[in-house]
XYZ file of C-alpha atoms in Angstrom:
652
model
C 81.609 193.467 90.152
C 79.438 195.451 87.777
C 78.449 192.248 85.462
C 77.560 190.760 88.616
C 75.219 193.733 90.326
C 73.831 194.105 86.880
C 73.162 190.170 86.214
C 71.137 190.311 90.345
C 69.586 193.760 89.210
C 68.361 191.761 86.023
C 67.160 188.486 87.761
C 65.182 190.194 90.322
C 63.514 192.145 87.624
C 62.414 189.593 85.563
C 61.624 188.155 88.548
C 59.229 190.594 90.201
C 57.465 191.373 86.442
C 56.967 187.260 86.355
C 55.519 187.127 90.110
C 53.026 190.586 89.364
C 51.710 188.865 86.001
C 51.506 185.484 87.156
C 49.340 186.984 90.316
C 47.160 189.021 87.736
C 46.572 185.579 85.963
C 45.682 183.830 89.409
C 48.708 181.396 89.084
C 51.338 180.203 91.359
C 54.115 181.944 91.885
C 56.204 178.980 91.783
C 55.519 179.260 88.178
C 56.458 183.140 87.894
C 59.757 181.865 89.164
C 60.035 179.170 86.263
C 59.178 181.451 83.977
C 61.614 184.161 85.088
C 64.104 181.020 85.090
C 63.247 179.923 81.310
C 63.985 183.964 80.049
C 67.262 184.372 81.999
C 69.029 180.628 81.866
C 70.459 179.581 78.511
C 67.620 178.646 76.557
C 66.204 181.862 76.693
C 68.329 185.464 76.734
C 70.972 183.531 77.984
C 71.474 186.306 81.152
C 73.267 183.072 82.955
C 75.067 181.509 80.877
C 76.529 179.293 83.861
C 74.232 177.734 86.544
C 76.151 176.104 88.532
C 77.342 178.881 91.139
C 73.114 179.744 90.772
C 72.511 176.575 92.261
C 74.869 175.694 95.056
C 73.506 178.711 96.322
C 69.878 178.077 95.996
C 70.472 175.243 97.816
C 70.075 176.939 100.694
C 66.574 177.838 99.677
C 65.901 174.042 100.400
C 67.115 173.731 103.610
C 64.900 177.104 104.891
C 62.206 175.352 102.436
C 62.342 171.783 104.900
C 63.309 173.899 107.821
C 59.549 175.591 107.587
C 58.030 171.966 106.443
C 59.515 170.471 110.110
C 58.057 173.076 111.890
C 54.818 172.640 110.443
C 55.056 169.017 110.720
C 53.096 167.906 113.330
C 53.240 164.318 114.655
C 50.155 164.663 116.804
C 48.663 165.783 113.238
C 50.435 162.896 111.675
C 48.988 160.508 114.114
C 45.356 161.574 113.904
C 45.214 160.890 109.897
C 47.734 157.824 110.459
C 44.781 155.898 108.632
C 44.911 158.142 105.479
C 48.715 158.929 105.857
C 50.251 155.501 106.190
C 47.383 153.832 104.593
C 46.469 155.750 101.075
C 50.228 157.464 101.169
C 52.634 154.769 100.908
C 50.385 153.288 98.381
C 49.578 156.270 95.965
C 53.790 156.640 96.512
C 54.617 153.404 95.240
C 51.681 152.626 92.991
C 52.905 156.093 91.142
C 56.228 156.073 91.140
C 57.149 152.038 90.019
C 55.104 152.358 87.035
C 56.349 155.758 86.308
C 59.890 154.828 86.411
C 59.018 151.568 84.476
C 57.687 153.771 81.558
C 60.291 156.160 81.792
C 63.073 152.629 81.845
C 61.082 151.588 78.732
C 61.563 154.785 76.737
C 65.333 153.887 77.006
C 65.893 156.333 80.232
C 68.639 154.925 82.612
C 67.323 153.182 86.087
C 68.569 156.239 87.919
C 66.732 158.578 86.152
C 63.905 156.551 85.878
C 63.747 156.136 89.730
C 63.807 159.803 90.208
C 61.446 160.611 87.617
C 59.031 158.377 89.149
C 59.596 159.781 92.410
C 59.374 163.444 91.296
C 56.098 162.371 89.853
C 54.608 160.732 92.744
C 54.758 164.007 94.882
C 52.161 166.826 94.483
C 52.434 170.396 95.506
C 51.895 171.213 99.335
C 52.611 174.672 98.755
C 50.066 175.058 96.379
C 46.921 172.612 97.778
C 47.200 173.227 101.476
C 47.411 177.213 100.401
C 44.379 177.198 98.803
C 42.495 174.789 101.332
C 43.524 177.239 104.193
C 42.099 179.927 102.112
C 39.167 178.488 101.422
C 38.848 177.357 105.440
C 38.595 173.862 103.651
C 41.031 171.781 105.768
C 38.519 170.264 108.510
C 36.488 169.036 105.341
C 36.868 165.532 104.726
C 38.531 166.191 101.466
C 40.758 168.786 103.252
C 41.736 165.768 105.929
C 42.235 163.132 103.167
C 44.243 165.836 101.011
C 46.437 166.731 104.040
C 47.111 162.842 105.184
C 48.202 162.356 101.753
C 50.457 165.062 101.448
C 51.708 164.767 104.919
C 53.364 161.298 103.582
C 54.228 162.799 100.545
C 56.065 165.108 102.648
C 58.197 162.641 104.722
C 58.880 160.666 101.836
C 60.144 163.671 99.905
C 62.574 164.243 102.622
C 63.584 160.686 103.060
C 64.144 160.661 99.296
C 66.108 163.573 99.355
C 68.709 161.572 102.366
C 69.007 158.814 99.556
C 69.764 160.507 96.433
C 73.505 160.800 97.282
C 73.705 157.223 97.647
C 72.231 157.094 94.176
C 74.946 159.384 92.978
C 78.213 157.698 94.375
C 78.776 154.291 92.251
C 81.718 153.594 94.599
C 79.518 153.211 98.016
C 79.295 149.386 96.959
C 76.042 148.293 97.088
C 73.336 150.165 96.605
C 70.922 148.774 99.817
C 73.729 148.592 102.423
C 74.448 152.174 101.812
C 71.282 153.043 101.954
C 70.378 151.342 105.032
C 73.524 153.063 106.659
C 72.242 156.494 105.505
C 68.849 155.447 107.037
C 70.661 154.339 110.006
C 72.496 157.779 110.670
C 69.253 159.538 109.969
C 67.678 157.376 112.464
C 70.908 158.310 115.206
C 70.589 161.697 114.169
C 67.068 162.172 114.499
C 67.855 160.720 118.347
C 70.354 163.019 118.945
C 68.378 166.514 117.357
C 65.353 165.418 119.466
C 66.968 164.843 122.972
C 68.640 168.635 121.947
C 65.335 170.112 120.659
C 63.178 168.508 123.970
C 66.157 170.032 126.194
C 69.049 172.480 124.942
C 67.090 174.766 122.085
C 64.168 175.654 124.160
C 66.220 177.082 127.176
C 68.567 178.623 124.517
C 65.693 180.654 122.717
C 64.384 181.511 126.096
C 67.888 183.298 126.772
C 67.686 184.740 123.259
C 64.589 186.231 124.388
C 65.251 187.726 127.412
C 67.607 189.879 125.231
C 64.880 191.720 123.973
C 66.250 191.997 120.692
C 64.496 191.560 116.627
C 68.012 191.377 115.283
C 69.496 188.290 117.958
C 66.568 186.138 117.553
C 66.297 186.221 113.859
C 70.354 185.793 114.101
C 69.536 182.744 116.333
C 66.321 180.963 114.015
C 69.249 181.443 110.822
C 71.911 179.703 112.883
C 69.821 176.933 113.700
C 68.550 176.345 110.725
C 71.708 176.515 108.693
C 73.837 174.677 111.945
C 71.420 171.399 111.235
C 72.466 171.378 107.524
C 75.863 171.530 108.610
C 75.622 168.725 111.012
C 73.763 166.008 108.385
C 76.529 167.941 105.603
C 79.521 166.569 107.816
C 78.406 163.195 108.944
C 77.377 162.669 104.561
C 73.712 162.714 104.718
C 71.657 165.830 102.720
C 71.652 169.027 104.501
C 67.979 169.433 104.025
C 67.520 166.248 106.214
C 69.018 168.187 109.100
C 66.903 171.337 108.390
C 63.930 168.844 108.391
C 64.758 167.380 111.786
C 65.464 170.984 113.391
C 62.284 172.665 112.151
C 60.274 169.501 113.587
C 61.750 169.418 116.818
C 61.432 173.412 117.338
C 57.275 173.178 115.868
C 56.474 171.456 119.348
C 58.199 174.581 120.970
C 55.820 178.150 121.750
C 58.603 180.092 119.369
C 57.419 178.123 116.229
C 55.510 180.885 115.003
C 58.304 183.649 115.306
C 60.898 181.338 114.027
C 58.882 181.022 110.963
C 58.080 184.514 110.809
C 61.698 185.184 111.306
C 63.157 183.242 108.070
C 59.881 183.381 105.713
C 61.692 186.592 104.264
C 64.933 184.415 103.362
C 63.120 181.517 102.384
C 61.041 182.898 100.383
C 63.896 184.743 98.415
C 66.179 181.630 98.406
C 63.333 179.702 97.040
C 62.449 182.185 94.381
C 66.097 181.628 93.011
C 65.393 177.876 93.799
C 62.748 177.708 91.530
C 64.597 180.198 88.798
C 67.480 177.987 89.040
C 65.278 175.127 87.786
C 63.374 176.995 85.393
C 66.960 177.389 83.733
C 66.871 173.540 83.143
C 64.031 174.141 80.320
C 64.760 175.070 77.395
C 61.932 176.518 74.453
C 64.032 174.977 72.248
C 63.509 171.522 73.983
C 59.968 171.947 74.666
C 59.071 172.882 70.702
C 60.555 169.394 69.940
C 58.853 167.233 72.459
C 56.170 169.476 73.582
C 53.821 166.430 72.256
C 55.284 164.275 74.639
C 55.069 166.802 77.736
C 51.691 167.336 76.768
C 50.620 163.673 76.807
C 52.858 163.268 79.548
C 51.063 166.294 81.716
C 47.678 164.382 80.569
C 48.487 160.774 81.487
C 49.909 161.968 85.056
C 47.445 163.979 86.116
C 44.478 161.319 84.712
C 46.571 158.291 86.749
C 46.865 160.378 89.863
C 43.520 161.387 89.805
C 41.902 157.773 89.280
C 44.559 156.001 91.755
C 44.257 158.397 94.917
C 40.338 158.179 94.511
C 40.452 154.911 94.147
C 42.537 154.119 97.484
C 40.646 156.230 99.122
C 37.315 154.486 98.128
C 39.204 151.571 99.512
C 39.818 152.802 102.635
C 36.398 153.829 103.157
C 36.278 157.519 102.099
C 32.927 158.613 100.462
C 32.929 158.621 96.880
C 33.109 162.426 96.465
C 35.253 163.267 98.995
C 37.453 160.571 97.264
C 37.189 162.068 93.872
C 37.814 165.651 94.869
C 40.872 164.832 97.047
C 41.901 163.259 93.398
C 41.004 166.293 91.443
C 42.968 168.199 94.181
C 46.446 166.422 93.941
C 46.855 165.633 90.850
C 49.705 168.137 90.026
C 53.523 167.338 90.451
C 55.225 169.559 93.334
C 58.144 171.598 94.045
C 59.610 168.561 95.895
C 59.483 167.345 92.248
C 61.607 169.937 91.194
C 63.688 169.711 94.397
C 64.884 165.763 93.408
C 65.529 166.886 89.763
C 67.778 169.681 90.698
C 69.777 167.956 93.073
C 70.290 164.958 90.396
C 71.504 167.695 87.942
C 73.954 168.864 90.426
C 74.827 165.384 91.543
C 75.105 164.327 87.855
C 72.624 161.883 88.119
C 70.791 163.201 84.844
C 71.252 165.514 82.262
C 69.952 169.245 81.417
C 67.864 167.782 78.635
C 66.467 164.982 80.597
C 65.745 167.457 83.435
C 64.402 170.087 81.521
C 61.686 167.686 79.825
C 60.595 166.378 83.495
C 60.496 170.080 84.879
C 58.008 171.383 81.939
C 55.366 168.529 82.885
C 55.629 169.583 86.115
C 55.215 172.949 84.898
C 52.514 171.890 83.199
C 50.560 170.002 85.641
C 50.830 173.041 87.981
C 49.671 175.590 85.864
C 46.257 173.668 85.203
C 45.959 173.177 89.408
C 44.692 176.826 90.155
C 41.549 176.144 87.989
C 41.382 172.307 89.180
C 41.075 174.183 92.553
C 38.822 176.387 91.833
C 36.092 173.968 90.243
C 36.668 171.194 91.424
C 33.503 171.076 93.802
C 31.416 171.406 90.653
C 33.569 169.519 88.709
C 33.331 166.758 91.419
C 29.118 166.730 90.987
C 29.434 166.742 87.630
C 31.345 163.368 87.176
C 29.568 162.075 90.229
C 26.487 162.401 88.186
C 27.598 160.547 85.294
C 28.971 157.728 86.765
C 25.894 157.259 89.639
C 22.296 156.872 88.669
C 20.301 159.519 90.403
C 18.413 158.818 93.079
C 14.973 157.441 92.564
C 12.936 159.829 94.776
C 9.084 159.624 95.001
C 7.156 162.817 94.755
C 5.581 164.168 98.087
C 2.421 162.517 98.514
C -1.048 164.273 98.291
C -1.448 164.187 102.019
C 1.078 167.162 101.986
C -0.577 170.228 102.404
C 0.571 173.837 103.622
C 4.486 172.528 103.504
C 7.900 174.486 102.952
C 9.937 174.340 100.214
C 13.280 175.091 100.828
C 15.043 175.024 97.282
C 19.118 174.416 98.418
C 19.724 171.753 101.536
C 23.306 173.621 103.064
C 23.617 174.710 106.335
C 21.155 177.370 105.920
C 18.467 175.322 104.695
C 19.136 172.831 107.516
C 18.798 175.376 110.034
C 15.344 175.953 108.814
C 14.746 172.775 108.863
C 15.284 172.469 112.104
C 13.006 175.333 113.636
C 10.611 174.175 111.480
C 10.554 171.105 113.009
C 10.380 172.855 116.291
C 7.631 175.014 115.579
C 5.324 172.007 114.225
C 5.719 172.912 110.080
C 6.065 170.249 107.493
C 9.609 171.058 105.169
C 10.470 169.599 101.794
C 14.076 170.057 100.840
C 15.321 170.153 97.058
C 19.299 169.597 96.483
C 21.390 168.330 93.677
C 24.295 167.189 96.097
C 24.632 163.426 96.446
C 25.874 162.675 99.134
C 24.272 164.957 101.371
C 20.719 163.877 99.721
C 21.948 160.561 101.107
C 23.030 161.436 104.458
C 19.703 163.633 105.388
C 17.543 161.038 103.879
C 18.797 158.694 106.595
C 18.261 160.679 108.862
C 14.375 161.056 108.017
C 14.399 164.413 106.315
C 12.357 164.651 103.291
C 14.476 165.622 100.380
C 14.582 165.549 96.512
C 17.384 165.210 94.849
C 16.698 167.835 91.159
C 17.211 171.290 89.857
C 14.591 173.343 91.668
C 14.674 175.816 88.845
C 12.840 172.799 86.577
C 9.071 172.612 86.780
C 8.658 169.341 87.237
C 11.117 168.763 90.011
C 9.000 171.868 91.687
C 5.874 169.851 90.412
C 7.034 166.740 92.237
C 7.850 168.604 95.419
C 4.513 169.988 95.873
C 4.728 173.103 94.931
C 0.979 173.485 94.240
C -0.242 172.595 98.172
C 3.038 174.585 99.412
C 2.117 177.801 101.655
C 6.026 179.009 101.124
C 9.037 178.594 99.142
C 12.338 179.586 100.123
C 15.387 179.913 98.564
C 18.289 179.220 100.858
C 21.087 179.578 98.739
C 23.283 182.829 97.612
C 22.797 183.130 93.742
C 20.596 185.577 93.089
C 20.466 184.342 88.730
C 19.342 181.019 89.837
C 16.926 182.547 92.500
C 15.424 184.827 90.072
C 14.833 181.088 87.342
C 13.274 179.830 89.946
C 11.049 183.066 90.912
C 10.226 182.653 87.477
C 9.164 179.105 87.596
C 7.024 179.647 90.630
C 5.117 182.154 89.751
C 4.091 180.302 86.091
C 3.139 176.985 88.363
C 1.800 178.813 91.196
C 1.385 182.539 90.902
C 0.022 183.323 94.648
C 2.773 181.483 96.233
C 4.968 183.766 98.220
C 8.608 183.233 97.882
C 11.838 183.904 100.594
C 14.920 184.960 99.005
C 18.257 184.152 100.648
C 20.971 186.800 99.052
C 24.430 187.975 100.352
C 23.660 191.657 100.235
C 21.555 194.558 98.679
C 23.609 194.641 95.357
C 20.188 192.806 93.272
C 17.886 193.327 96.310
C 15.225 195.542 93.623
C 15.823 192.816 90.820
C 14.526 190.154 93.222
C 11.631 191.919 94.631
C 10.423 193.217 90.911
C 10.844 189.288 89.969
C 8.035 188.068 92.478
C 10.080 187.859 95.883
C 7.937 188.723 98.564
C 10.633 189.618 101.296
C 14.262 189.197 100.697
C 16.905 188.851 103.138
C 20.120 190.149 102.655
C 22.246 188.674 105.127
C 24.596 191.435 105.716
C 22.075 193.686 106.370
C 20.593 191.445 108.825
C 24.107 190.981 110.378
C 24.357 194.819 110.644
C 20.794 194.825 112.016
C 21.321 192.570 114.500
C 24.743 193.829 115.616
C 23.072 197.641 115.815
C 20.146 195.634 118.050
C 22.366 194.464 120.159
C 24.537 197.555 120.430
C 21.322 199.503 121.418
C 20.280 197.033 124.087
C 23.837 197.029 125.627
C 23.353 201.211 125.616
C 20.370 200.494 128.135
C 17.269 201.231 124.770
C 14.380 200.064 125.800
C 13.629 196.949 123.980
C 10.588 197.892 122.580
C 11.910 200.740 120.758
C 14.863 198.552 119.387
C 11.970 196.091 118.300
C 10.336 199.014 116.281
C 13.613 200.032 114.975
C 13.788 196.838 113.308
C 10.350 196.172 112.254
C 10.902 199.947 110.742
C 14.337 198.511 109.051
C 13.053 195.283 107.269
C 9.785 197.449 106.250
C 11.170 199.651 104.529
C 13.565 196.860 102.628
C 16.710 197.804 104.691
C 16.634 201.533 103.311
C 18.734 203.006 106.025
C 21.071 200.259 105.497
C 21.977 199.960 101.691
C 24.910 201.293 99.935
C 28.451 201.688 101.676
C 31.368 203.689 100.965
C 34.026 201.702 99.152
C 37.495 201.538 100.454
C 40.773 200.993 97.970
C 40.852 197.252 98.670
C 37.238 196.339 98.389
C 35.976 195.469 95.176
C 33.299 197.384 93.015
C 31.901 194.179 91.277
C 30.741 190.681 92.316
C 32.282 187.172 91.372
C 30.262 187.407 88.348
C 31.184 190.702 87.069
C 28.088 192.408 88.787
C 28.652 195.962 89.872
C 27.713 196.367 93.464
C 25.914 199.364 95.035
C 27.907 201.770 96.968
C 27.434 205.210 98.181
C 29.411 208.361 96.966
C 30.037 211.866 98.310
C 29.579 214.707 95.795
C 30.117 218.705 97.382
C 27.720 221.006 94.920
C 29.900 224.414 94.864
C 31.879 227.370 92.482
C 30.264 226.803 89.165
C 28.565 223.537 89.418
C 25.755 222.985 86.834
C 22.939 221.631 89.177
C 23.158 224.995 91.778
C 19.732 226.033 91.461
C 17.855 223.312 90.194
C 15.550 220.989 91.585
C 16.312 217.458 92.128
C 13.343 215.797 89.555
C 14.993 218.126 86.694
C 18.160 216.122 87.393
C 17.030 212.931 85.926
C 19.038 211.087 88.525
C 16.522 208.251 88.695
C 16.705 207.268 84.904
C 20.522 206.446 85.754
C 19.517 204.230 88.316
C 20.912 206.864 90.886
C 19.318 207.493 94.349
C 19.969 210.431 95.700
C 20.218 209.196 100.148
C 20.717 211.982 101.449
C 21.202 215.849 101.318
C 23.904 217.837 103.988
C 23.225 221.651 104.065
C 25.078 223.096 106.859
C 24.926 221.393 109.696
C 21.431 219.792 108.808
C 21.198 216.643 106.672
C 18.061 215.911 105.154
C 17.521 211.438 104.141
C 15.685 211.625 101.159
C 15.261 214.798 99.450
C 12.077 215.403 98.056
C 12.305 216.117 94.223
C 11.820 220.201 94.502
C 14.344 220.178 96.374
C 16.577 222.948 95.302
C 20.289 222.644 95.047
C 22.401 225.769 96.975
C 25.947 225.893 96.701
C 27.413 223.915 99.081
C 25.356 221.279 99.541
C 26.547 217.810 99.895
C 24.348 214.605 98.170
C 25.361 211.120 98.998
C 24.578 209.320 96.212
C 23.757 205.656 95.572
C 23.937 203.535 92.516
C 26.531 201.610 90.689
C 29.935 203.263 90.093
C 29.569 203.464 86.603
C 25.819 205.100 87.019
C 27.451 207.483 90.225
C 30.479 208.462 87.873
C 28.146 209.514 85.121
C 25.752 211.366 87.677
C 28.547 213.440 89.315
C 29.539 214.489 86.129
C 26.210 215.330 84.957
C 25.509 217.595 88.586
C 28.691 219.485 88.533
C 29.575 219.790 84.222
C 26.139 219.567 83.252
């Protein structure tokens, strides 16, 4: 009993170390769960030394695993992307997996191992693609719809797989296709029979469960009928995760989808994590130092092939060429149902430890380059785009152009502006560097240039000299500030609009030649204090002064904000942001009785907001201001620059 509290104590250790780094390195957890695998199975510490009794029970993470996937499968879903799913699906399938397995037959691999390494290769990672497109709020895209249709086959084939590997693993079934068609067949009766009880029985049944008014009975009930499926498809010989499958999908039409899921992702998600430990026990360092040039080339040629085939089909089909090329970029992993097949062919003895163990780690492999696939693959998209595709030819505005916009960045801000400009009679010229949406407006009429507006000429070509304003619509205030720069040589009276996210380099925009900025959380306060004001019954002409007062005196009231544990001190590009800080001036504080200008606050680039002295707070001290014990100063700066000032007011 001890060995075997001690060997759980140990797993879920190395386990929850694994899952922290990996999250610190901004990779999967699926491959934390590997990893912890690799250091506990027998090629590493050798903590399990047999995996067997490991994996019967992860098992069980599969059917909660298929269980969630039915009841997140939607046919109405499935039938609105039927183009993508049954059109570029079956085809990327098969057009992976036979020459896969061909290769893999070649290489002197037997033709059962060779069909499930094909197989296992075809399939990409749902958990890890749709994750990120949710996150992202990328799924409505068209690459998010072509991604989804694909995997949304990939899906039903991985389950449909997973119903014939048993036939693959009993030699005395006879032959291979009649047993398969009657395992199809049963599937087919027991699909029948699950739906007529999932239209009929289960709903009424959970509605009784929920009159009981009880957590613990209707998390009881979501287990049972999860693991009561398996059982069924286990007893008539078809793959308990089938049954799961069938279960979860029936349930997903039902209104207790959502608390069914929330009910099991706790066991799921702990079955899986052993799941995917279990399999990382297949690899072996040992194996991987002599043929990690093989998984490497292997990783390479899978991920290239996927890449150039499911842009391809979906070129065919009529997808445009980026959105074809990302959706590519995006799938061109392995999966977990990868790892799913593999698993249950080592338990079914289809293939060995060694053969499954090379197949895992280029998996493994393929996954841990997907995060930063993800990440840049929009620019990573343009960038190939532009190699492959001359740029468009586009004239430069002709001299008849006078008093114009130029609106540097054509996204949905830009467009907007566009389109009042339009309204209110102004002439707009649009510079962009995105292909397809260069060709899109330009059919529609809009004027647009397709060039970086940070290059003279491309600003040369657009005008700039007989512009009367240039605005740039896009958040990046390093690029805004190049092409400030690059304004001002061609045109130095020209007065530039600055898009930005907030006030963080609001000062380093205006001292590079920005005539107004607008930070758009500030005007999203603004507007929500405006509105707040007028609801209170303010007379509107003293909310329109408010904010005429606001944006004159660059947002000053606004800026700075105290920061909370979870928000973050710096910007995407390491950037500090702004934020405001409390500091209480008392005891034996070094600044009590000094004026503010002998402080030096400034030279820290440290604003001193505002001053609280008993119940009176004064917004910006003047500098002979004296300092009393007790005061209060809210301070404003960086965090660095406010650390170093508090220290300087109260240690001196």
């Amino acid at each position: 009993m001890t060995d075997t509290l001690t060997l759980v104590v140990i797993l879920l250790a190395t386990a929850v170390f694994a899952v922290v780094v990996f999250r610190r390195l901004h990779l999967p957890p699926i491959l934390a769960y590997l990893g912890a695998g690799v250091l506990a199975g027998p090629g590493g510490f050798g903590w399990v030394g047999d995996t067997s009794g490991m994996r019967h029970l992860a098992e069980f993470g599969i059917v909660f695993l298929l269980f969630s996937l039915g009841l997140e499968f939607s046919i109405p879903r499935l039938l609105a992307l039927r183009r993508i799913v049954f059109g570029a699906g079956p085809l990327q399938l098969l057009l992976t997996a036979v020459p896969v397995a061909t290769v893999l037959w070649l290489v002197g691999l037997s033709p059962a191992v060779a069909l499930i390494g094909g197989g296992a290769f075809a399939l990409s990672s749902t958990a890890i693609v749709i994750r990120d497109l949710i996150a992202r709020g990328a799924v409505n895209t068209g690459y998010g719809r072509a991604t989804t249709g694909v995997l949304l086959f990939q899906d039903l084939a991985a389950v449909i797989m997973l119903v014939l590997l048993p036939v693959l693993a009993d030699p005395s079934a006879g032959d291979p296709l009649i047993a398969a068609s009657a395992t199809l067949g049963k599937a087919v009766l027991l699909f029948a029979g699950i739906y007529v009880i999932g239209k009929w029985v289960l709903p009424r049944a959970l509605e009784e469960t929920g009159r009981a008014r009880s957590d613990e009975v209707f998390v009881m009930t979501a287990l049972l009928l999860a693991l009561l499926a398996a059982w069924v498809t286990h007893a008539l010989g078809l793959s308990m995760a089938l049954g799961a499958f069938l279960a979860g999908m029936m349930l997903g039409e039902s209104h207790f989808r959502h608390q069914i899921e929330a009910d099991i992702r706790p066991f799921r998600d702990l079955l899986l994590g052993l799941f995917f430990m279990g399999v990382g026990m297949l690899i072996s360092p040992a194996l991987f130092a002599q043929y990690w040039h093989w998984i490497l080339i292997g990783a390479l040629l899978l991920m290239v092939c996927k890449l150039v085939l499911i842009a391809g089909l979906l070129r065919v089909l009529g997808e445009r060429k980026e959105t074809a090329l990302r959706t590519g970029i995006l799938l061109a992993q392995g999966g977990e149902f990868g790892f799913v097949l593999v698993a249950l062919a080592v338990t079914h003895d289809l293939i060995t430890n060694e053969q499954a163990g090379v197949l895992v780690s280029i998996t493994v492999l393929t996954m841990a380059a997907t995060p930063a696939l993800l990440e840049h693959s929009g620019a990573l998209t343009r960038r190939l785009l532009r190699q492959w595709e001359q740029e468009p030819d586009t004239p430069s505005v002709d001299e008849d152009t006078r008093g114009h916009v130029l609106l540097c960045g054509y996204g949905r801000v830009g467009q907007n502006l566009m389109r009042y400009l339009h309204r209110f009679h102004h002439q707009g010229v649009a510079i962009d560097t995105d292909l397809v949406r260069i060709q899109e407006a330009s059919q529609a009429g809009e004027r647009i240039l397709f060039g970086d507006a940070t290059r003279k000429e491309i600003l040369e070509r657009a005008g700039i000299h007989r512009a009367s304003l240039l605005v740039v619509t896009f958040d990046d205030p390093r690029q805004a500030e190049r092409i400030l720069h690059t304004a001002h040589q061609l045109c130095p009276d020209l007065r530039v609009l600055v898009r930005t996210r907030d006030d963080t380099h609001l000062d380093d925009l205006l001292g590079a030649g920005a005539a107004e900025v607008v930070p758009e959380v500030l005007e999203a306060s603004l507007m929500l204090v405006a509105h707040a004001l007028m609801m209170l019954d303010t007379p509107f002409g003293k909310v329109l002064a408010m904010l005429r007062q606001s944006r004159r005196e660059r947002y000053k009231l606004l800026r700075g904000y105290y920061h909370g544990e979870s928000l973050p001190t710096t910007d995407s590009a390491g950037n500090p942001y702004r934020l405001l800080h409390a500091v209480t001036v008392s005891g034996q504080a070094a600044c009590i009785g000094k004026r503010l200008d002998q402080l030096d606050l400034k030279e820290d680039k440290v604003e001193v907001q505002s001053l609280r002295r008993e119940d009176r707070t004064l917004d910006y001290p003047d500098g002979d201001t004296v300092l009393r014990d007790g005061d209060i100063l809210i301070l404003y700066g960086p965090l660095d620059a406010v650390e170093a000032a508090e220290e300087q007011l109260l240690g001196g």
